[in-house]
Amino acid sequence: MRYDKKMEMPVIYPKTLNHIAISVPDLDKAIKWYKEIFGFDVVRGPVEFVADESLTGMALKDIHGPKFKKMRVVWLSSGNQIGFEIFEYIDPRAERRIDNNFEYWRSGFFHICITDPNIEELCKKISESGGKQRTKIWEIVPDKSYKIAFCEDPFGNIIEIYTHSYELTITSLL
């Protein structure tokens, strides 16, 4: 641990975001969709894992709990090398949230965000490929043409889209 010499306090620095993971009911369809729509690259997989007495199997049972039996996973990478993992739970079988997959009032992770300057084209591509556009495209910083929209993939996962980087967008608000 590094310390600030003047104050003898630990220096806290921003950690690196390593990866994001989602769950889908059809891994092969999801791989194809995320490659075609966002250009993500497959780093490894798909691989099947089972809850057995191997080191990996025991770790997976510890992580997922006693009901876990089998899953498939693929590892992808985004344009800025953030990992994107897609899981298909086979036993017990993954179930899609049907009634309301955007439960923003419940704590926990609820969306990913993609940056693309051509937001109109990306929203159209998402909608035409089995996903959907949830909101209209909002020009949230009109004098700079910064826009956002919310969509979802064909599996119900929420995707926000920014036309500009996170830092530029957030520092231009209000």
PDB file of C-alpha atoms in Angstrom, residues 16-126:
ATOM      1  CA  THR A  16      -9.659  -0.493 -13.373  1.00  0.00           C
ATOM      2  CA  LEU A  17     -12.990  -1.932 -14.456  1.00  0.00           C
ATOM      3  CA  ASN A  18     -12.095  -5.475 -15.536  1.00  0.00           C
ATOM      4  CA  HIS A  19     -15.270  -7.001 -16.955  1.00  0.00           C
ATOM      5  CA  ILE A  20     -19.053  -7.097 -16.984  1.00  0.00           C
ATOM      6  CA  ALA A  21     -21.126 -10.281 -17.041  1.00  0.00           C
ATOM      7  CA  ILE A  22     -24.664 -10.965 -18.206  1.00  0.00           C
ATOM      8  CA  SER A  23     -26.886 -14.038 -18.231  1.00  0.00           C
ATOM      9  CA  VAL A  24     -28.879 -15.162 -21.262  1.00  0.00           C
ATOM     10  CA  PRO A  25     -31.026 -18.211 -22.095  1.00  0.00           C
ATOM     11  CA  ASP A  26     -29.253 -18.873 -25.444  1.00  0.00           C
ATOM     12  CA  LEU A  27     -25.460 -18.419 -25.467  1.00  0.00           C
ATOM     13  CA  ASP A  28     -24.917 -19.090 -29.171  1.00  0.00           C
ATOM     14  CA  LYS A  29     -27.528 -16.505 -30.176  1.00  0.00           C
ATOM     15  CA  ALA A  30     -26.034 -13.989 -27.703  1.00  0.00           C
ATOM     16  CA  ILE A  31     -22.485 -14.453 -29.009  1.00  0.00           C
ATOM     17  CA  LYS A  32     -23.653 -13.833 -32.558  1.00  0.00           C
ATOM     18  CA  TRP A  33     -25.704 -10.776 -31.496  1.00  0.00           C
ATOM     19  CA  TYR A  34     -22.973  -9.073 -29.447  1.00  0.00           C
ATOM     20  CA  LYS A  35     -20.394  -9.667 -32.195  1.00  0.00           C
ATOM     21  CA  GLU A  36     -22.658  -8.361 -34.966  1.00  0.00           C
ATOM     22  CA  ILE A  37     -24.195  -5.407 -33.121  1.00  0.00           C
ATOM     23  CA  PHE A  38     -21.274  -4.116 -31.014  1.00  0.00           C
ATOM     24  CA  GLY A  39     -18.295  -5.721 -32.738  1.00  0.00           C
ATOM     25  CA  PHE A  40     -17.132  -7.454 -29.550  1.00  0.00           C
ATOM     26  CA  ASP A  41     -14.356 -10.001 -30.088  1.00  0.00           C
ATOM     27  CA  VAL A  42     -14.407 -13.522 -28.660  1.00  0.00           C
ATOM     28  CA  VAL A  43     -11.380 -13.995 -26.408  1.00  0.00           C
ATOM     29  CA  ARG A  44     -12.182 -17.550 -25.335  1.00  0.00           C
ATOM     30  CA  GLY A  45     -14.992 -20.061 -25.405  1.00  0.00           C
ATOM     31  CA  PRO A  46     -17.696 -20.997 -25.287  1.00  0.00           C
ATOM     32  CA  VAL A  47     -16.833 -23.434 -22.515  1.00  0.00           C
ATOM     33  CA  GLU A  48     -19.115 -25.684 -20.475  1.00  0.00           C
ATOM     34  CA  PHE A  49     -18.667 -25.987 -16.713  1.00  0.00           C
ATOM     35  CA  VAL A  50     -20.253 -28.479 -14.337  1.00  0.00           C
ATOM     36  CA  ALA A  51     -20.522 -28.676 -10.587  1.00  0.00           C
ATOM     37  CA  ASP A  52     -18.260 -31.636  -9.869  1.00  0.00           C
ATOM     38  CA  GLU A  53     -15.398 -32.398  -7.494  1.00  0.00           C
ATOM     39  CA  SER A  54     -12.730 -30.676  -9.630  1.00  0.00           C
ATOM     40  CA  LEU A  55     -11.212 -27.433  -8.372  1.00  0.00           C
ATOM     41  CA  THR A  56     -13.282 -25.448 -10.901  1.00  0.00           C
ATOM     42  CA  GLY A  57     -16.460 -27.378 -10.108  1.00  0.00           C
ATOM     43  CA  MET A  58     -16.069 -26.812  -6.367  1.00  0.00           C
ATOM     44  CA  ALA A  59     -15.331 -23.098  -6.879  1.00  0.00           C
ATOM     45  CA  LEU A  60     -18.438 -22.743  -9.068  1.00  0.00           C
ATOM     46  CA  LYS A  61     -20.600 -24.428  -6.424  1.00  0.00           C
ATOM     47  CA  ASP A  62     -19.181 -22.031  -3.837  1.00  0.00           C
ATOM     48  CA  ILE A  63     -19.876 -19.005  -6.075  1.00  0.00           C
ATOM     49  CA  HIS A  64     -23.339 -20.011  -7.344  1.00  0.00           C
ATOM     50  CA  GLY A  65     -24.674 -22.020  -4.420  1.00  0.00           C
ATOM     51  CA  PRO A  66     -25.871 -25.585  -3.956  1.00  0.00           C
ATOM     52  CA  LYS A  67     -28.492 -25.573  -6.749  1.00  0.00           C
ATOM     53  CA  PHE A  68     -25.888 -24.909  -9.457  1.00  0.00           C
ATOM     54  CA  LYS A  69     -25.203 -27.903 -11.754  1.00  0.00           C
ATOM     55  CA  LYS A  70     -24.126 -26.747 -15.233  1.00  0.00           C
ATOM     56  CA  MET A  71     -23.469 -23.629 -17.358  1.00  0.00           C
ATOM     57  CA  ARG A  72     -21.790 -22.385 -20.515  1.00  0.00           C
ATOM     58  CA  VAL A  73     -19.759 -19.188 -20.747  1.00  0.00           C
ATOM     59  CA  VAL A  74     -17.933 -17.135 -23.363  1.00  0.00           C
ATOM     60  CA  TRP A  75     -15.446 -14.322 -22.798  1.00  0.00           C
ATOM     61  CA  LEU A  76     -15.537 -11.330 -25.158  1.00  0.00           C
ATOM     62  CA  SER A  77     -13.723  -8.003 -25.257  1.00  0.00           C
ATOM     63  CA  SER A  78     -14.995  -4.509 -26.076  1.00  0.00           C
ATOM     64  CA  GLY A  79     -13.211  -1.849 -28.123  1.00  0.00           C
ATOM     65  CA  ASN A  80     -11.505  -0.492 -24.997  1.00  0.00           C
ATOM     66  CA  GLN A  81     -10.600  -3.980 -23.726  1.00  0.00           C
ATOM     67  CA  ILE A  82     -13.266  -4.198 -21.017  1.00  0.00           C
ATOM     68  CA  GLY A  83     -14.159  -7.861 -20.668  1.00  0.00           C
ATOM     69  CA  PHE A  84     -17.725  -8.926 -21.412  1.00  0.00           C
ATOM     70  CA  GLU A  85     -18.780 -12.345 -20.168  1.00  0.00           C
ATOM     71  CA  ILE A  86     -21.968 -14.055 -21.266  1.00  0.00           C
ATOM     72  CA  PHE A  87     -23.352 -16.926 -19.185  1.00  0.00           C
ATOM     73  CA  GLU A  88     -25.988 -19.474 -20.128  1.00  0.00           C
ATOM     74  CA  TYR A  89     -27.185 -21.380 -17.096  1.00  0.00           C
ATOM     75  CA  ILE A  90     -28.255 -24.871 -18.121  1.00  0.00           C
ATOM     76  CA  ASP A  91     -29.058 -26.484 -14.755  1.00  0.00           C
ATOM     77  CA  PRO A  92     -30.933 -24.798 -13.277  1.00  0.00           C
ATOM     78  CA  ARG A  93     -32.129 -23.300 -16.559  1.00  0.00           C
ATOM     79  CA  ALA A  94     -31.914 -19.528 -17.000  1.00  0.00           C
ATOM     80  CA  GLU A  95     -35.256 -17.724 -17.077  1.00  0.00           C
ATOM     81  CA  ARG A  96     -35.855 -14.386 -18.718  1.00  0.00           C
ATOM     82  CA  ARG A  97     -37.487 -11.676 -16.648  1.00  0.00           C
ATOM     83  CA  ILE A  98     -40.793 -11.176 -18.386  1.00  0.00           C
ATOM     84  CA  ASP A  99     -42.990  -8.711 -16.533  1.00  0.00           C
ATOM     85  CA  ASN A 100     -40.554  -5.898 -15.877  1.00  0.00           C
ATOM     86  CA  ASN A 101     -36.862  -6.293 -16.657  1.00  0.00           C
ATOM     87  CA  PHE A 102     -36.111  -2.679 -15.719  1.00  0.00           C
ATOM     88  CA  GLU A 103     -36.620  -2.723 -11.981  1.00  0.00           C
ATOM     89  CA  TYR A 104     -34.634   0.444 -11.296  1.00  0.00           C
ATOM     90  CA  TRP A 105     -36.094   0.695  -7.793  1.00  0.00           C
ATOM     91  CA  ARG A 106     -34.370  -2.545  -6.765  1.00  0.00           C
ATOM     92  CA  SER A 107     -30.730  -2.248  -5.801  1.00  0.00           C
ATOM     93  CA  GLY A 108     -28.070  -3.921  -7.883  1.00  0.00           C
ATOM     94  CA  PHE A 109     -26.631  -3.621 -11.367  1.00  0.00           C
ATOM     95  CA  PHE A 110     -29.221  -2.698 -13.952  1.00  0.00           C
ATOM     96  CA  HIS A 111     -27.565  -1.704 -17.229  1.00  0.00           C
ATOM     97  CA  ILE A 112     -24.411  -1.472 -19.302  1.00  0.00           C
ATOM     98  CA  CYS A 113     -23.538   1.556 -21.415  1.00  0.00           C
ATOM     99  CA  ILE A 114     -22.042   1.575 -24.900  1.00  0.00           C
ATOM    100  CA  THR A 115     -20.515   4.651 -26.559  1.00  0.00           C
ATOM    101  CA  ASP A 116     -21.252   5.170 -30.249  1.00  0.00           C
ATOM    102  CA  PRO A 117     -21.363   8.542 -32.029  1.00  0.00           C
ATOM    103  CA  ASN A 118     -23.982   7.204 -34.470  1.00  0.00           C
ATOM    104  CA  ILE A 119     -26.669   6.555 -31.866  1.00  0.00           C
ATOM    105  CA  GLU A 120     -29.527   6.588 -34.374  1.00  0.00           C
ATOM    106  CA  GLU A 121     -27.965   3.842 -36.477  1.00  0.00           C
ATOM    107  CA  LEU A 122     -27.085   1.702 -33.441  1.00  0.00           C
ATOM    108  CA  CYS A 123     -30.611   1.993 -31.987  1.00  0.00           C
ATOM    109  CA  LYS A 124     -32.028   0.983 -35.367  1.00  0.00           C
ATOM    110  CA  LYS A 125     -29.625  -1.955 -35.636  1.00  0.00           C
ATOM    111  CA  ILE A 126     -30.554  -3.136 -32.128  1.00  0.00           C
TER     112      ILE A 126
END
